[in-house]
PDB file of C-alpha atoms in Angstrom:
ATOM      1  CA  MET A   1       0.000   0.000   0.000  1.00  0.00           C
ATOM      2  CA  ASN A   2       1.257   3.488  -0.870  1.00  0.00           C
ATOM      3  CA  THR A   3       1.845   5.856   2.031  1.00  0.00           C
ATOM      4  CA  ILE A   4       1.696   8.978  -0.139  1.00  0.00           C
ATOM      5  CA  GLU A   5      -1.348   9.873  -2.196  1.00  0.00           C
ATOM      6  CA  VAL A   6      -1.154  12.733  -4.683  1.00  0.00           C
ATOM      7  CA  LYS A   7      -3.963  14.168  -6.803  1.00  0.00           C
ATOM      8  CA  THR A   8      -4.641  17.307  -8.782  1.00  0.00           C
ATOM      9  CA  PHE A   9      -7.683  19.540  -9.083  1.00  0.00           C
ATOM     10  CA  GLU A  10      -7.081  19.446 -12.838  1.00  0.00           C
ATOM     11  CA  LYS A  11      -8.425  15.866 -12.685  1.00  0.00           C
ATOM     12  CA  PRO A  12     -10.878  15.929  -9.759  1.00  0.00           C
ATOM     13  CA  ASP A  13     -12.665  12.832  -8.522  1.00  0.00           C
ATOM     14  CA  GLU A  14     -15.924  14.779  -8.666  1.00  0.00           C
ATOM     15  CA  THR A  15     -17.224  18.176  -9.732  1.00  0.00           C
ATOM     16  CA  ARG A  16     -20.288  19.576  -7.972  1.00  0.00           C
ATOM     17  CA  MET A  17     -22.015  22.315  -9.909  1.00  0.00           C
ATOM     18  CA  PHE A  18     -23.846  24.993  -7.948  1.00  0.00           C
ATOM     19  CA  GLN A  19     -27.226  26.316  -9.090  1.00  0.00           C
ATOM     20  CA  GLY A  20     -25.335  28.976 -11.054  1.00  0.00           C
ATOM     21  CA  ASN A  21     -22.225  31.059 -10.400  1.00  0.00           C
ATOM     22  CA  GLY A  22     -19.688  28.352  -9.657  1.00  0.00           C
ATOM     23  CA  MET A  23     -18.684  24.845  -8.720  1.00  0.00           C
ATOM     24  CA  ALA A  24     -16.591  22.746  -6.352  1.00  0.00           C
ATOM     25  CA  ASP A  25     -13.963  20.299  -7.598  1.00  0.00           C
ATOM     26  CA  ILE A  26     -13.404  17.471  -5.101  1.00  0.00           C
ATOM     27  CA  VAL A  27     -10.383  15.219  -4.675  1.00  0.00           C
ATOM     28  CA  MET A  28     -10.398  12.333  -2.211  1.00  0.00           C
ATOM     29  CA  LEU A  29      -7.195  11.805  -0.230  1.00  0.00           C
ATOM     30  CA  GLY A  30      -6.998   9.195   2.506  1.00  0.00           C
ATOM     31  CA  ASP A  31     -10.794   8.858   2.308  1.00  0.00           C
ATOM     32  CA  LYS A  32     -11.127  12.606   3.072  1.00  0.00           C
ATOM     33  CA  PRO A  33     -12.574  15.108   0.599  1.00  0.00           C
ATOM     34  CA  VAL A  34     -10.727  18.322  -0.221  1.00  0.00           C
ATOM     35  CA  ALA A  35     -12.539  20.913  -2.326  1.00  0.00           C
ATOM     36  CA  ARG A  36     -11.486  23.753  -4.565  1.00  0.00           C
ATOM     37  CA  GLY A  37     -14.479  26.037  -4.749  1.00  0.00           C
ATOM     38  CA  THR A  38     -14.856  28.538  -7.557  1.00  0.00           C
ATOM     39  CA  PHE A  39     -17.424  31.171  -6.624  1.00  0.00           C
ATOM     40  CA  GLU A  40     -18.166  33.621  -9.417  1.00  0.00           C
ATOM     41  CA  PRO A  41     -19.219  37.246  -8.852  1.00  0.00           C
ATOM     42  CA  GLY A  42     -22.824  37.325  -7.665  1.00  0.00           C
ATOM     43  CA  TRP A  43     -22.574  33.919  -5.939  1.00  0.00           C
ATOM     44  CA  LYS A  44     -24.439  33.617  -2.652  1.00  0.00           C
ATOM     45  CA  TRP A  45     -24.957  30.380  -0.731  1.00  0.00           C
ATOM     46  CA  SER A  46     -28.671  31.095  -0.134  1.00  0.00           C
ATOM     47  CA  LEU A  47     -29.208  31.523  -3.900  1.00  0.00           C
ATOM     48  CA  ASN A  48     -26.797  29.035  -5.436  1.00  0.00           C
ATOM     49  CA  VAL A  49     -26.388  26.155  -2.944  1.00  0.00           C
ATOM     50  CA  LYS A  50     -29.447  26.312  -0.680  1.00  0.00           C
ATOM     51  CA  PRO A  51     -31.629  24.685  -3.393  1.00  0.00           C
ATOM     52  CA  LEU A  52     -29.202  21.722  -3.384  1.00  0.00           C
ATOM     53  CA  ALA A  53     -28.810  21.497   0.397  1.00  0.00           C
ATOM     54  CA  GLY A  54     -32.462  21.913   1.300  1.00  0.00           C
ATOM     55  CA  THR A  55     -31.561  23.699   4.556  1.00  0.00           C
ATOM     56  CA  GLU A  56     -32.210  27.293   5.605  1.00  0.00           C
ATOM     57  CA  LEU A  57     -28.485  27.966   6.191  1.00  0.00           C
ATOM     58  CA  CYS A  58     -25.287  26.131   5.316  1.00  0.00           C
ATOM     59  CA  GLU A  59     -24.957  23.359   7.901  1.00  0.00           C
ATOM     60  CA  VAL A  60     -21.429  22.342   6.876  1.00  0.00           C
ATOM     61  CA  GLN A  61     -18.301  23.069   8.914  1.00  0.00           C
ATOM     62  CA  HIS A  62     -15.566  24.609   6.754  1.00  0.00           C
ATOM     63  CA  LEU A  63     -11.818  24.998   7.127  1.00  0.00           C
ATOM     64  CA  ILE A  64     -10.861  27.138   4.162  1.00  0.00           C
ATOM     65  CA  TYR A  65      -7.826  28.848   2.692  1.00  0.00           C
ATOM     66  CA  LEU A  66      -8.758  31.703   0.376  1.00  0.00           C
ATOM     67  CA  LEU A  67      -6.614  31.895  -2.747  1.00  0.00           C
ATOM     68  CA  GLN A  68      -8.386  34.668  -4.654  1.00  0.00           C
ATOM     69  CA  GLY A  69     -11.253  37.124  -4.301  1.00  0.00           C
ATOM     70  CA  ARG A  70     -13.222  38.082  -1.209  1.00  0.00           C
ATOM     71  CA  MET A  71     -16.034  36.332   0.614  1.00  0.00           C
ATOM     72  CA  ARG A  72     -18.310  37.577   3.386  1.00  0.00           C
ATOM     73  CA  VAL A  73     -19.755  35.029   5.810  1.00  0.00           C
ATOM     74  CA  HIS A  74     -22.960  35.823   7.733  1.00  0.00           C
ATOM     75  CA  MET A  75     -23.534  33.711  10.860  1.00  0.00           C
ATOM     76  CA  LYS A  76     -27.045  32.975  12.142  1.00  0.00           C
ATOM     77  CA  ASP A  77     -26.287  35.000  15.304  1.00  0.00           C
ATOM     78  CA  GLY A  78     -25.948  38.125  13.130  1.00  0.00           C
ATOM     79  CA  SER A  79     -22.147  38.340  13.172  1.00  0.00           C
ATOM     80  CA  GLU A  80     -20.245  38.498   9.903  1.00  0.00           C
ATOM     81  CA  GLN A  81     -16.665  38.306   8.704  1.00  0.00           C
ATOM     82  CA  GLU A  82     -14.997  39.102   5.399  1.00  0.00           C
ATOM     83  CA  ILE A  83     -12.258  36.704   4.281  1.00  0.00           C
ATOM     84  CA  THR A  84      -9.503  37.869   1.923  1.00  0.00           C
ATOM     85  CA  PRO A  85      -6.714  36.112  -0.045  1.00  0.00           C
ATOM     86  CA  GLY A  86      -4.103  34.401   2.110  1.00  0.00           C
ATOM     87  CA  GLU A  87      -6.419  34.053   5.087  1.00  0.00           C
ATOM     88  CA  VAL A  88      -7.446  30.765   6.674  1.00  0.00           C
ATOM     89  CA  ALA A  89     -10.914  30.562   8.230  1.00  0.00           C
ATOM     90  CA  PHE A  90     -12.794  28.061  10.376  1.00  0.00           C
ATOM     91  CA  ILE A  91     -16.561  28.424   9.880  1.00  0.00           C
ATOM     92  CA  LEU A  92     -19.117  26.610  12.003  1.00  0.00           C
ATOM     93  CA  PRO A  93     -22.440  25.359  10.610  1.00  0.00           C
ATOM     94  CA  GLY A  94     -25.305  27.859  10.504  1.00  0.00           C
ATOM     95  CA  HIS A  95     -24.177  30.493   8.031  1.00  0.00           C
ATOM     96  CA  ASP A  96     -24.747  32.116   4.660  1.00  0.00           C
ATOM     97  CA  ALA A  97     -21.919  33.465   2.497  1.00  0.00           C
ATOM     98  CA  GLU A  98     -21.456  35.624  -0.581  1.00  0.00           C
ATOM     99  CA  VAL A  99     -18.764  36.794  -2.967  1.00  0.00           C
ATOM    100  CA  VAL A 100     -17.783  40.422  -2.443  1.00  0.00           C
ATOM    101  CA  GLY A 101     -16.852  42.461  -5.513  1.00  0.00           C
ATOM    102  CA  ASP A 102     -16.434  41.566  -9.164  1.00  0.00           C
ATOM    103  CA  GLU A 103     -13.573  39.049  -8.885  1.00  0.00           C
ATOM    104  CA  ALA A 104     -14.173  35.298  -8.650  1.00  0.00           C
ATOM    105  CA  CYS A 105     -13.425  33.806  -5.263  1.00  0.00           C
ATOM    106  CA  ILE A 106     -11.348  30.619  -5.169  1.00  0.00           C
ATOM    107  CA  ALA A 107     -10.944  28.697  -1.924  1.00  0.00           C
ATOM    108  CA  LEU A 108      -9.561  25.371  -0.749  1.00  0.00           C
ATOM    109  CA  ASP A 109     -11.801  23.654   1.793  1.00  0.00           C
ATOM    110  CA  PHE A 110     -10.457  20.974   4.136  1.00  0.00           C
ATOM    111  CA  GLY A 111     -13.585  20.904   6.327  1.00  0.00           C
ATOM    112  CA  GLU A 112     -16.414  18.429   6.672  1.00  0.00           C
ATOM    113  CA  ILE A 113     -17.544  18.802   3.077  1.00  0.00           C
ATOM    114  CA  ALA A 114     -18.541  15.260   2.135  1.00  0.00           C
ATOM    115  CA  THR A 115     -22.122  16.417   1.460  1.00  0.00           C
ATOM    116  CA  TYR A 116     -21.479  20.074   0.511  1.00  0.00           C
ATOM    117  CA  ALA A 117     -23.377  21.179  -2.628  1.00  0.00           C
ATOM    118  CA  LYS A 118     -24.894  17.725  -3.120  1.00  0.00           C
ATOM    119  CA  GLN A 119     -28.567  17.383  -3.937  1.00  0.00           C
ATOM    120  CA  SER A 120     -30.433  16.505  -0.728  1.00  0.00           C
TER     121      SER A 120
END
């Protein structure tokens, strides 16, 4: 058995299309999913992923590294945080999020994303 597993997002194991404005490429490493999300300008979780999730808010825990663009996360308690390139963020379930500005947002997600953006 190999002790090193290497994959590329250029050949993902799965691509999950949002309901417009982006997608998530998934690679499986050591039975764990890692996602590269591409969120185009105008993307908002409540518009583009909520129809797939079937929940009022995103109920997935994320551990993301933002490569490009800006994203604002709105928590159900009313707090919000903008994430910018080079930042790492831990986001608990119970949130909405949106792209800020006119640049696509690209993020790597190492969180609990096995069911993220999958039809419920």
